[in-house]
Amino acid sequence: MPKKMPEQQTLYERIGEENILQLVDDFYAGIETDELIRPMYPEDLLGAKNRLKLFLIQALGGRQTYTDERGHPMLRRRHFQWKIGKEEATHWLKHMHAALEKATFPEKEKDAFWDYVYQAALHMINS
């Protein structure tokens, strides 16, 4: 009898929700002091933090709360109200990379996460 193939874990399962939540908090600590892209965010970052947490949980294979609460992500469309060029994307990536460096999950998962957010940041460029 053939052996059953083990189910692949999602990136969400491999990283863990607590690590995702901490990474987003660390990311926004960098955003707080960024003179170029901080003005794109509301004064109170709590809503933005919560949206990114829910989005990443869903995008990485976790529960679908983001879509349940906000509809289809439509990332590029949601970000089109801001001028996002290469410089802005680079700043965003710098803070995400710093947060990822602090993260405690394995390098293989860090690499997979970085590949995802790097491509997403490039996709947001609209000017």
Coordinates of C-alpha atoms in Angstrom, one line a residue, residues 1-117:
M1 CA 0.0 0.0 0.0
P2 CA 1.4 3.4 -1.0
K3 CA 2.4 5.7 1.9
K4 CA 0.4 8.9 2.3
M5 CA 2.4 12.0 1.5
P6 CA 2.8 14.3 4.5
E7 CA 0.8 17.5 4.3
Q8 CA 2.9 20.5 3.6
Q9 CA 2.8 23.1 6.4
T10 CA 2.0 26.7 5.3
L11 CA 4.5 29.4 5.9
Y12 CA 2.1 30.7 8.6
E13 CA 2.4 27.4 10.4
R14 CA 6.1 27.2 10.1
I15 CA 6.7 30.8 11.3
G16 CA 3.9 30.9 13.9
E17 CA 1.4 33.6 14.6
E18 CA 3.3 35.1 17.6
N19 CA 6.3 35.6 15.4
I20 CA 4.3 37.3 12.7
L21 CA 2.7 39.6 15.3
Q22 CA 6.1 40.5 16.8
L23 CA 7.6 41.1 13.3
V24 CA 4.9 43.6 12.5
D25 CA 5.4 45.4 15.8
D26 CA 9.1 45.6 15.1
F27 CA 8.5 46.8 11.5
Y28 CA 6.2 49.6 12.7
A29 CA 8.9 50.7 15.3
G30 CA 11.0 51.5 12.3
I31 CA 8.1 53.2 10.4
E32 CA 7.5 55.5 13.4
T33 CA 10.8 57.4 12.7
D34 CA 11.0 57.2 8.9
E35 CA 10.7 60.8 7.6
L36 CA 9.9 59.7 4.0
I37 CA 7.1 57.1 4.5
R38 CA 5.8 57.9 8.0
P39 CA 3.5 60.6 6.6
M40 CA 1.7 58.0 4.5
Y41 CA 0.4 56.4 7.7
P42 CA -2.3 57.8 10.0
E43 CA -1.1 59.5 13.2
D44 CA -2.2 56.5 15.3
L45 CA -0.5 53.4 13.8
L46 CA -2.7 50.8 15.7
G47 CA -5.1 50.3 12.8
A48 CA -2.3 50.0 10.2
K49 CA -0.6 47.5 12.5
N50 CA -3.7 45.4 12.9
R51 CA -4.4 45.4 9.2
L52 CA -0.9 44.2 8.3
K53 CA -1.0 41.5 11.0
L54 CA -4.3 40.2 9.6
F55 CA -3.1 40.5 6.1
L56 CA 0.1 38.6 6.7
I57 CA -1.6 35.9 8.7
Q58 CA -3.9 35.3 5.7
A59 CA -1.3 35.7 3.0
L60 CA 1.0 33.2 4.7
G61 CA -1.7 30.5 5.0
G62 CA -3.5 31.3 8.2
R63 CA -7.1 32.2 8.9
Q64 CA -9.0 34.5 6.4
T65 CA -10.0 37.2 8.9
Y66 CA -8.5 40.0 6.7
T67 CA -10.9 39.1 3.8
D68 CA -13.8 38.5 6.1
E69 CA -13.4 42.0 7.6
R70 CA -12.1 44.0 4.7
G71 CA -12.9 42.1 1.5
H72 CA -10.3 41.0 -1.1
P73 CA -6.9 42.5 -0.3
M74 CA -6.4 44.3 -3.6
L75 CA -3.0 45.5 -2.3
R76 CA -2.0 47.7 -5.2
R77 CA -5.4 49.3 -5.5
R78 CA -5.6 50.0 -1.7
H79 CA -2.1 51.7 -1.9
F80 CA -2.7 53.7 -5.1
Q81 CA -3.7 56.8 -3.1
W82 CA 0.0 57.3 -2.2
K83 CA 2.9 58.1 -4.4
I84 CA 5.1 55.0 -4.1
G85 CA 8.3 55.1 -6.0
K86 CA 11.4 53.0 -5.7
E87 CA 12.7 55.2 -2.8
E88 CA 9.5 54.7 -0.8
A89 CA 9.5 50.9 -1.5
T90 CA 13.2 50.7 -0.5
H91 CA 12.4 52.5 2.8
W92 CA 9.5 50.1 3.5
L93 CA 11.7 47.1 2.7
K94 CA 14.5 48.5 5.0
H95 CA 12.2 48.4 8.0
M96 CA 10.8 45.0 7.1
H97 CA 14.3 43.7 6.7
A98 CA 15.3 45.1 10.1
A99 CA 12.3 43.4 11.7
L100 CA 13.1 40.2 9.9
E101 CA 16.7 40.3 11.2
K102 CA 15.3 40.5 14.8
A103 CA 12.9 37.6 14.2
T104 CA 13.6 34.3 15.9
F105 CA 12.2 31.9 13.3
P106 CA 14.5 29.8 11.0
E107 CA 16.5 31.3 8.1
K108 CA 14.6 29.1 5.5
E109 CA 11.4 30.7 6.6
K110 CA 12.9 34.2 6.8
D111 CA 14.1 33.7 3.2
A112 CA 10.6 32.7 2.1
F113 CA 9.0 35.6 3.9
W114 CA 11.5 38.0 2.5
D115 CA 10.8 36.8 -1.1
Y116 CA 7.1 37.4 -0.5
V117 CA 7.3 40.9 0.9

